[in-house]
Short mmCIF file of C-alpha atoms in Angstrom, two decimals:
data_model
loop_
_atom_site.label_atom_id
_atom_site.label_comp_id
_atom_site.label_asym_id
_atom_site.label_seq_id
_atom_site.Cartn_x
_atom_site.Cartn_y
_atom_site.Cartn_z
CA UNK G 1 -43.92 9.51 12.02
CA UNK G 2 -43.40 7.06 14.31
CA UNK G 3 -39.80 5.74 16.12
CA UNK G 4 -40.15 2.19 17.09
CA UNK G 5 -36.71 0.75 19.89
CA UNK G 6 -35.69 -2.63 18.62
CA UNK G 7 -33.13 -3.68 20.44
CA UNK G 8 -31.73 -2.24 22.85
CA UNK G 9 -28.37 -4.10 24.00
CA UNK G 10 -25.43 -2.59 25.30
CA UNK G 11 -24.74 -0.15 22.68
CA UNK G 12 -25.99 -1.47 20.18
CA UNK G 13 -29.72 0.06 18.99
CA UNK G 14 -32.35 -0.57 16.71
CA UNK G 15 -35.30 1.21 15.85
CA UNK G 16 -38.68 1.10 13.22
CA UNK G 17 -39.04 4.24 11.42
CA UNK G 18 -42.75 4.65 9.92
CA UNK G 19 -43.12 7.51 7.48
CA UNK G 20 -46.77 8.10 5.93
CA UNK G 21 -48.16 8.06 3.52
CA UNK G 22 -50.60 11.04 4.18
CA UNK G 23 -46.72 12.57 5.45
CA UNK G 24 -45.24 11.58 2.29
CA UNK G 25 -47.74 12.60 0.42
CA UNK G 26 -47.90 16.42 1.63
CA UNK G 27 -43.84 16.86 1.92
CA UNK G 28 -44.04 15.72 -1.67
CA UNK G 29 -46.51 18.78 -2.31
CA UNK G 30 -45.25 21.53 -0.22
CA UNK G 31 -41.43 20.66 -2.53
CA UNK G 32 -43.75 21.00 -5.52
CA UNK G 33 -46.20 24.72 -4.35
CA UNK G 34 -42.23 25.77 -3.98
CA UNK G 35 -41.04 24.30 -7.33
CA UNK G 36 -43.80 25.86 -8.67
CA UNK G 37 -43.22 29.06 -9.86
CA UNK G 38 -39.95 28.54 -11.49
CA UNK G 39 -41.67 26.15 -13.03
CA UNK G 40 -41.87 26.17 -17.53
CA UNK G 41 -43.94 23.90 -19.70
CA UNK G 42 -45.88 24.93 -22.80
CA UNK G 43 -48.97 26.17 -23.61
CA UNK G 44 -48.74 27.48 -19.93
CA UNK G 45 -47.21 30.85 -18.32
CA UNK G 46 -44.77 30.53 -16.21
CA UNK G 47 -45.03 28.47 -12.87
CA UNK G 48 -48.99 29.17 -13.64
CA UNK G 49 -48.43 24.82 -14.86
CA UNK G 50 -51.53 23.11 -13.07
CA UNK G 51 -50.39 21.11 -9.69
CA UNK G 52 -52.33 17.76 -11.01
CA UNK G 53 -49.89 18.12 -14.47
CA UNK G 54 -46.48 18.79 -11.43
CA UNK G 55 -47.61 15.92 -10.35
CA UNK G 56 -47.54 13.93 -13.00
CA UNK G 57 -44.20 14.95 -14.38
CA UNK G 58 -42.01 14.94 -11.53
CA UNK G 59 -44.04 14.01 -8.41
CA UNK G 60 -41.33 10.93 -8.96
CA UNK G 61 -38.29 12.17 -8.57
CA UNK G 62 -39.70 14.70 -6.08
CA UNK G 63 -41.60 11.18 -4.08
CA UNK G 64 -37.92 10.06 -4.20
CA UNK G 65 -36.74 13.28 -2.80
CA UNK G 66 -38.87 13.58 0.31
CA UNK G 67 -38.75 9.71 1.33
CA UNK G 68 -34.47 10.95 1.68
CA UNK G 69 -35.21 13.71 3.70
CA UNK G 70 -37.99 11.58 5.72
CA UNK G 71 -35.45 9.12 7.25
CA UNK G 72 -32.77 11.27 7.41
CA UNK G 73 -34.88 14.66 9.68
CA UNK G 74 -36.10 11.04 11.83
CA UNK G 75 -33.12 10.21 12.38
CA UNK G 76 -32.59 14.16 12.93
CA UNK G 77 -34.60 14.45 15.72
CA UNK G 78 -33.76 10.36 16.66
CA UNK G 79 -30.30 11.45 17.34
CA UNK G 80 -31.31 15.14 19.11
CA UNK G 81 -33.91 13.69 21.56
CA UNK G 82 -31.30 10.40 22.82
CA UNK G 83 -28.53 12.55 22.93
CA UNK G 84 -26.10 8.95 20.98
CA UNK G 85 -24.13 9.02 18.80
CA UNK G 86 -23.58 6.23 16.60
CA UNK G 87 -20.13 5.15 16.87
CA UNK G 88 -20.23 4.39 13.48
CA UNK G 89 -22.80 4.99 10.23
CA UNK G 90 -26.36 4.22 11.12
CA UNK G 91 -27.71 0.77 9.12
CA UNK G 92 -30.81 1.53 7.58
CA UNK G 93 -32.54 -0.08 4.87
CA UNK G 94 -36.69 0.04 3.35
CA UNK G 95 -37.87 -2.99 4.33
CA UNK G 96 -41.22 -2.88 3.00
CA UNK G 97 -39.71 -3.81 -0.01
CA UNK G 98 -43.03 -4.09 -2.30
CA UNK G 99 -43.72 -0.57 -1.50
CA UNK G 100 -46.48 1.77 -3.86
CA UNK G 101 -47.95 5.12 -3.50
CA UNK G 102 -49.70 5.37 -1.23
CA UNK G 103 -48.43 3.08 0.91
CA UNK G 104 -46.18 3.70 4.18
CA UNK G 105 -42.67 3.42 4.23
CA UNK G 106 -40.90 1.17 6.71
CA UNK G 107 -36.96 1.67 7.81
CA UNK G 108 -34.82 -0.34 9.44
CA UNK G 109 -32.36 1.32 11.42
CA UNK G 110 -29.37 0.09 13.63
CA UNK G 111 -26.39 1.27 15.19
CA UNK G 112 -23.97 0.71 18.64
CA UNK G 113 -23.41 4.25 19.60
CA UNK G 114 -20.87 5.63 21.46
CA UNK G 115 -20.57 5.63 25.02
CA UNK G 116 -20.56 7.48 28.06
CA UNK G 117 -17.91 9.01 28.77
CA UNK G 118 -16.51 9.08 32.81
CA UNK G 119 -15.14 12.09 33.75
CA UNK G 120 -11.62 11.78 34.76
CA UNK G 121 -9.84 13.97 37.91
CA UNK G 122 -6.25 15.90 35.65
CA UNK G 123 -5.47 17.08 38.89
CA UNK G 124 -4.69 12.94 40.19
CA UNK G 125 -2.09 12.70 37.28
CA UNK G 126 1.18 11.92 38.17
CA UNK G 127 4.04 12.16 35.98
CA UNK G 128 7.51 12.16 35.86
CA UNK G 129 9.04 14.18 33.21
CA UNK G 130 13.27 13.34 32.24
CA UNK G 131 15.22 16.53 31.91
CA UNK G 132 18.89 15.49 29.26
CA UNK G 133 21.46 18.12 29.10
CA UNK G 134 23.35 19.00 26.36
CA UNK G 135 27.04 17.46 27.73
CA UNK G 136 30.24 18.20 26.72
CA UNK G 137 30.49 15.12 25.63
CA UNK G 138 27.93 14.63 23.46
CA UNK G 139 28.53 17.86 21.60
CA UNK G 140 31.95 17.04 20.85
CA UNK G 141 30.65 13.77 19.65
CA UNK G 142 28.56 15.70 17.40
CA UNK G 143 31.69 18.31 16.34
CA UNK G 144 33.14 14.73 15.70
CA UNK G 145 30.77 14.18 12.48
CA UNK G 146 30.45 17.47 11.09
CA UNK G 147 34.08 17.03 10.66
CA UNK G 148 33.60 13.17 8.93
CA UNK G 149 31.14 14.28 6.53
CA UNK G 150 33.56 17.95 6.35
CA UNK G 151 36.12 15.27 4.96
CA UNK G 152 39.45 15.86 2.66
CA UNK G 153 41.54 13.27 1.87
CA UNK G 154 45.37 13.62 1.26
CA UNK G 155 47.83 11.32 -0.76
CA UNK G 156 48.54 7.92 0.50
CA UNK G 157 52.67 6.59 0.51
CA UNK G 158 54.12 6.42 -3.09
CA UNK G 159 53.05 2.50 -3.43
CA UNK G 160 50.36 2.76 -1.69
CA UNK G 161 47.41 0.43 -2.07
CA UNK G 162 44.01 2.24 -2.32
CA UNK G 163 41.26 0.72 -0.54
CA UNK G 164 37.21 0.62 0.27
CA UNK G 165 36.20 4.98 1.47
CA UNK G 166 39.79 5.98 -0.53
CA UNK G 167 39.98 8.89 -3.56
CA UNK G 168 41.24 8.00 -7.06
CA UNK G 169 41.91 10.27 -8.86
CA UNK G 170 41.72 8.92 -12.51
CA UNK G 171 42.56 9.77 -16.47
CA UNK G 172 39.55 6.57 -18.08
CA UNK G 173 38.70 5.31 -21.09
CA UNK G 174 35.20 3.68 -22.03
CA UNK G 175 34.99 1.05 -25.04
CA UNK G 176 32.20 -0.99 -26.55
CA UNK G 177 32.62 -3.35 -28.33
CA UNK G 178 36.49 -2.03 -28.77
CA UNK G 179 34.97 1.53 -29.25
CA UNK G 180 35.23 4.92 -27.31
CA UNK G 181 31.78 5.55 -26.61
CA UNK G 182 29.85 9.50 -25.98
CA UNK G 183 30.22 10.11 -22.71
CA UNK G 184 32.89 7.43 -20.80
CA UNK G 185 35.94 9.93 -20.51
CA UNK G 186 37.32 12.01 -18.21
CA UNK G 187 40.94 13.32 -16.92
CA UNK G 188 41.70 14.18 -13.66
CA UNK G 189 38.44 12.28 -12.81
CA UNK G 190 38.46 11.95 -8.14
CA UNK G 191 36.22 8.94 -7.46
CA UNK G 192 35.74 7.66 -4.14
CA UNK G 193 35.50 4.17 -3.44
CA UNK G 194 32.32 2.35 -2.20
CA UNK G 195 30.01 5.63 -2.54
CA UNK G 196 28.18 3.30 -5.27
CA UNK G 197 28.20 6.72 -8.16
CA UNK G 198 29.91 4.12 -11.40
CA UNK G 199 27.88 1.82 -11.75
CA UNK G 200 27.59 -1.56 -10.57
CA UNK G 201 31.48 -3.30 -10.26
CA UNK G 202 33.00 -0.76 -11.52
CA UNK G 203 34.59 0.59 -8.43
CA UNK G 204 35.29 -3.38 -6.82
CA UNK G 205 38.42 -3.19 -9.39
CA UNK G 206 39.41 -0.84 -8.12
CA UNK G 207 39.84 -1.51 -4.72
CA UNK G 208 44.16 -2.23 -4.15
CA UNK G 209 44.94 0.18 -7.54
CA UNK G 210 48.54 2.72 -6.66
CA UNK G 211 49.47 4.99 -7.86
CA UNK G 212 51.15 5.46 -12.46
CA UNK G 213 49.10 1.54 -12.56
CA UNK G 214 46.87 0.95 -15.48
CA UNK G 215 43.72 -1.49 -14.59
CA UNK G 216 41.11 -2.24 -16.65
CA UNK G 217 37.57 -2.52 -15.35
CA UNK G 218 34.92 -4.03 -17.60
CA UNK G 219 31.07 -4.12 -16.39
CA UNK G 220 28.26 -4.42 -17.64
CA UNK G 221 26.19 -1.70 -18.33
CA UNK G 222 22.42 -2.85 -16.93
CA UNK G 223 19.26 -3.37 -19.51
CA UNK G 224 17.72 -0.69 -17.55
CA UNK G 225 20.03 1.73 -18.14
CA UNK G 226 19.22 5.18 -19.04
CA UNK G 227 21.63 5.79 -22.15
CA UNK G 228 19.90 2.79 -24.69
CA UNK G 229 22.71 2.43 -27.05
CA UNK G 230 24.51 0.66 -24.08
CA UNK G 231 22.41 -0.84 -22.31
CA UNK G 232 23.12 -4.40 -21.48
CA UNK G 233 26.32 -3.60 -22.98
CA UNK G 234 29.48 -5.43 -21.57
CA UNK G 235 32.30 -1.83 -21.22
CA UNK G 236 35.81 -1.99 -20.90
CA UNK G 237 37.17 0.75 -18.81
CA UNK G 238 40.95 1.72 -19.57
CA UNK G 239 42.03 3.20 -16.76
CA UNK G 240 45.50 5.43 -15.60
CA UNK G 241 45.44 5.82 -11.73
CA UNK G 242 47.47 9.31 -11.42
CA UNK G 243 46.78 9.90 -7.73
CA UNK G 244 44.79 7.86 -4.12
CA UNK G 245 43.91 9.78 -1.27
CA UNK G 246 43.06 8.43 2.57
CA UNK G 247 40.60 10.42 3.59
CA UNK G 248 41.09 12.56 6.31
CA UNK G 249 38.06 14.66 8.99
CA UNK G 250 38.66 18.38 8.67
CA UNK G 251 40.01 20.16 11.81
CA UNK G 252 37.55 21.35 14.55
CA UNK G 253 38.11 24.85 14.34
CA UNK G 254 36.86 27.90 13.09
CA UNK G 255 37.15 27.60 9.59
CA UNK G 256 34.93 24.73 9.77
CA UNK G 257 32.09 26.70 11.89
CA UNK G 258 31.14 28.45 9.17
CA UNK G 259 31.55 25.66 6.62
CA UNK G 260 27.68 24.91 8.82
CA UNK G 261 27.50 28.75 8.86
CA UNK G 262 27.99 30.17 12.33
CA UNK G 263 30.66 32.53 12.80
CA UNK G 264 32.63 30.38 15.22
CA UNK G 265 33.52 27.46 16.70
CA UNK G 266 32.13 28.28 19.97
CA UNK G 267 29.22 29.58 18.37
CA UNK G 268 28.67 26.38 16.65
CA UNK G 269 29.12 24.65 20.00
CA UNK G 270 25.74 26.57 21.13
CA UNK G 271 23.93 25.26 18.16
CA UNK G 272 25.07 21.94 18.74
CA UNK G 273 23.85 21.92 22.40
CA UNK G 274 20.50 23.43 21.71
CA UNK G 275 19.33 20.69 18.79
CA UNK G 276 20.78 17.77 21.16
CA UNK G 277 18.58 19.38 24.12
CA UNK G 278 15.99 19.99 21.41
CA UNK G 279 15.53 16.30 20.60
CA UNK G 280 16.30 14.66 24.16
CA UNK G 281 13.26 17.17 24.73
CA UNK G 282 11.49 15.62 21.62
CA UNK G 283 12.33 11.93 22.96
CA UNK G 284 11.34 12.61 26.73
CA UNK G 285 7.74 14.36 24.85
CA UNK G 286 7.16 11.44 23.36
CA UNK G 287 8.24 9.20 27.15
CA UNK G 288 5.65 11.52 29.26
CA UNK G 289 2.76 11.14 26.82
CA UNK G 290 3.35 6.98 26.76
CA UNK G 291 3.69 7.25 30.56
CA UNK G 292 0.20 9.86 30.23
CA UNK G 293 -1.56 7.62 28.17
CA UNK G 294 -0.79 4.26 30.75
CA UNK G 295 -2.60 6.20 33.21
CA UNK G 296 -5.47 7.62 31.66
CA UNK G 297 -6.21 3.60 30.55
CA UNK G 298 -5.94 2.66 34.37
CA UNK G 299 -8.42 4.92 35.10
CA UNK G 300 -10.80 4.69 33.16
CA UNK G 301 -13.18 1.55 31.95
CA UNK G 302 -16.11 1.70 30.29
CA UNK G 303 -17.88 -0.83 27.06
CA UNK G 304 -16.29 -0.47 23.49
CA UNK G 305 -18.36 -0.73 20.55
CA UNK G 306 -17.23 -3.71 18.82
CA UNK G 307 -17.47 -2.47 15.45
CA UNK G 308 -14.41 0.56 16.33
CA UNK G 309 -12.62 -1.86 18.23
CA UNK G 310 -13.51 -4.38 15.14
CA UNK G 311 -11.86 -1.80 12.61
CA UNK G 312 -9.15 -1.00 14.31
CA UNK G 313 -8.26 -4.60 15.15
CA UNK G 314 -8.06 -5.00 11.00
CA UNK G 315 -6.00 -2.59 10.86
CA UNK G 316 -3.05 -3.02 13.65
CA UNK G 317 -3.42 -6.72 11.45
CA UNK G 318 -2.85 -5.00 8.06
CA UNK G 319 0.06 -2.99 9.33
CA UNK G 320 1.97 -5.06 10.97
CA UNK G 321 2.06 -7.89 7.90
CA UNK G 322 2.51 -4.96 5.54
CA UNK G 323 6.03 -4.74 8.30
CA UNK G 324 7.03 -8.45 7.67
CA UNK G 325 6.61 -8.16 4.43
CA UNK G 326 7.28 -4.57 2.87
CA UNK G 327 8.04 -6.68 -1.00
CA UNK G 328 4.78 -6.31 -1.29
CA UNK G 329 2.99 -2.47 -1.51
CA UNK G 330 -0.01 -3.30 -2.74
CA UNK G 331 -2.82 -5.14 -1.17
CA UNK G 332 -2.91 -7.87 -3.59
CA UNK G 333 -2.38 -10.24 -0.96
CA UNK G 334 -3.71 -13.11 1.34
CA UNK G 335 -6.89 -12.43 3.98
CA UNK G 336 -4.74 -10.33 6.84
CA UNK G 337 -6.39 -12.94 10.43
CA UNK G 338 -7.00 -10.10 12.90
CA UNK G 339 -5.25 -12.19 16.40
CA UNK G 340 -6.55 -11.36 20.20
CA UNK G 341 -3.49 -9.86 20.78
CA UNK G 342 -3.74 -7.61 17.51
CA UNK G 343 -7.42 -6.73 19.11
CA UNK G 344 -5.71 -5.93 22.96
CA UNK G 345 -4.38 -3.61 20.91
CA UNK G 346 -6.85 -2.02 19.71
CA UNK G 347 -9.67 -1.95 22.85
CA UNK G 348 -6.71 -0.13 23.83
CA UNK G 349 -6.57 2.24 21.36
CA UNK G 350 -10.08 2.86 20.81
CA UNK G 351 -10.80 3.32 25.09
CA UNK G 352 -8.12 6.00 24.96
CA UNK G 353 -9.08 7.52 21.51
CA UNK G 354 -11.76 7.45 23.02
CA UNK G 355 -11.12 9.67 26.22
CA UNK G 356 -9.04 12.49 24.12
CA UNK G 357 -11.84 13.37 21.80
CA UNK G 358 -14.35 14.06 24.89
CA UNK G 359 -11.45 15.59 27.08
CA UNK G 360 -10.51 17.98 23.52
CA UNK G 361 -14.41 18.06 23.58
CA UNK G 362 -15.31 19.39 26.48
CA UNK G 363 -12.37 21.93 26.42
CA UNK G 364 -12.97 23.13 23.86
CA UNK G 365 -9.58 22.06 22.03
CA UNK G 366 -9.90 23.69 17.81
CA UNK G 367 -6.91 23.13 15.62
CA UNK G 368 -6.61 26.18 13.64
CA UNK G 369 -5.79 26.81 10.77
CA UNK G 370 -2.80 28.13 10.54
CA UNK G 371 -2.11 24.67 12.12
CA UNK G 372 -3.04 22.83 10.24
CA UNK G 373 -1.61 25.01 7.25
CA UNK G 374 1.90 24.14 9.21
CA UNK G 375 1.43 20.65 9.18
CA UNK G 376 0.28 20.53 5.90
CA UNK G 377 3.42 22.11 4.46
CA UNK G 378 6.12 20.61 6.42
CA UNK G 379 4.16 17.29 4.99
CA UNK G 380 5.26 18.86 1.10
CA UNK G 381 7.74 18.82 1.49
CA UNK G 382 8.91 15.03 1.58
CA UNK G 383 7.80 16.23 -2.12
CA UNK G 384 10.21 18.16 -4.07
CA UNK G 385 9.23 19.97 -6.65
CA UNK G 386 5.48 18.85 -6.54
CA UNK G 387 4.59 20.88 -3.74
CA UNK G 388 1.83 22.98 -4.94
CA UNK G 389 -0.23 19.88 -6.39
CA UNK G 390 0.06 18.00 -2.80
CA UNK G 391 -0.73 21.30 -0.98
CA UNK G 392 -4.53 21.01 -3.71
CA UNK G 393 -4.12 17.80 -3.07
CA UNK G 394 -4.78 17.98 0.30
CA UNK G 395 -7.01 20.99 -0.09
CA UNK G 396 -10.25 18.39 -1.99
CA UNK G 397 -9.54 15.69 -0.60
CA UNK G 398 -11.66 15.84 3.29
CA UNK G 399 -10.10 11.61 4.62
CA UNK G 400 -6.29 13.45 4.19
CA UNK G 401 -6.82 15.85 6.51
CA UNK G 402 -8.53 14.01 9.38
CA UNK G 403 -5.67 12.05 9.10
CA UNK G 404 -3.45 15.17 9.58
CA UNK G 405 -5.63 16.52 11.98
CA UNK G 406 -6.07 13.71 14.00
CA UNK G 407 -2.69 14.11 15.78
CA UNK G 408 -2.20 17.48 15.96
CA UNK G 409 -5.21 17.25 18.33
CA UNK G 410 -4.25 14.69 19.91
CA UNK G 411 -0.67 16.03 20.40
CA UNK G 412 -2.74 19.71 22.30
CA UNK G 413 -5.32 17.21 23.87
CA UNK G 414 -2.33 16.00 25.87
CA UNK G 415 -1.00 19.01 26.63
CA UNK G 416 -4.45 20.80 28.09
CA UNK G 417 -3.76 17.12 30.33
CA UNK G 418 0.03 17.74 31.46
CA UNK G 419 -0.62 21.28 32.35
CA UNK G 420 -3.56 20.36 35.24
CA UNK G 421 -1.43 17.39 36.02
CA UNK G 422 0.96 16.53 38.53
CA UNK G 423 4.73 16.59 37.16
CA UNK G 424 7.50 16.11 38.08
CA UNK G 425 11.18 16.80 36.59
CA UNK G 426 14.06 14.27 36.77
CA UNK G 427 17.25 14.42 34.80
CA UNK G 428 19.27 12.14 33.50
CA UNK G 429 22.22 11.42 31.14
CA UNK G 430 20.94 11.36 27.66
CA UNK G 431 21.80 7.43 27.32
CA UNK G 432 19.74 7.08 30.64
CA UNK G 433 16.81 8.81 27.92
CA UNK G 434 18.14 7.05 24.80
CA UNK G 435 17.11 2.99 26.75
CA UNK G 436 13.46 4.19 28.10
CA UNK G 437 13.18 5.38 24.84
CA UNK G 438 13.49 1.99 23.25
CA UNK G 439 11.74 0.62 25.57
CA UNK G 440 9.30 2.53 24.09
CA UNK G 441 9.70 0.42 20.39
CA UNK G 442 9.80 -2.68 22.15
CA UNK G 443 6.56 -2.08 24.24
CA UNK G 444 5.06 -0.92 21.23
#
């Protein structure tokens, strides 16, 4: 078997591989000899079929297998000897298309090699870790938001008109063509105006009603309404307003705390402080991660495989196009062209991706089965009632597993570098942390 280099330009590589006819024949004979003891054929005892007859019967099929195995073996041997790592699947094609049995097999292999990644001195990296504490104002704001979610309603003054957000208590009877329909009536029904819990147009007509007032509300059921006998039809609801109530935030006290699972108000404040500081820590980590990636991007420079850059630029352009055209769900749209801006961002991502992969490999960082299981379970919660199906889908889908493993691996590599870098803490306010996070989004 011969392997001759035909191209060596930057990261581009090309090789001509020749598998001789003698090598192929030897491989075929070897495979037939392995199979001979198990072959049964009429007129012969098991394992006693002559080799010439086996070759006549199975030679063509075995030849194809031998050819593929020989080419795969030549490629594996080449990568082991050269140390090259292809950036993407090598392109392989047979050049003597008029090949016939007895001829050598001529194959061309081309690929882009992954570059040599330079070593980085992680101890020279300087990072700033922002630290924000949950102060009394932030805790009080969170408490007020909780109290609002636990709001109650109290009666408005007599004669007061209902406003959006108010709760009205009413009796109503719905009729289509003058006849009451099933499920269209209720007594003492509490409805919050603006909640959109009734069909479109209903609640808006009740803004401005007063207690003890009677109001006829005319609406049209949507054409796709679930009850077919009502779909698309006009209905009149005769409503009798019994009370008009305004929203009142719950009092911030021990009783409110128990509603949210805390023993008392002090315990609830402690829980809120812990939750807020966990959120701040997550935001601060995102800011520090960006700082680390920026530092790494300036520290290293190496050739990038054009195929990886082009693929990443295309993916970026495609994602941004869909963000700008959210109404298009599928991929039935015009071809999306990549710009210099897309390519510049792609080059950064590919460079950092290769660098982090190299650091992770040298540090023997791996994603454990337990970490993968936890990630799958976290994502499965987004599909209530279908968690098991999602779990099974991911287990059978290697590409999906890789998509979920990649960010876990990246975070572990980031943590590894941060441990070795020089990190200084800087205490800041929540507002300044928020501005730092917003700056990340502006630069994205």
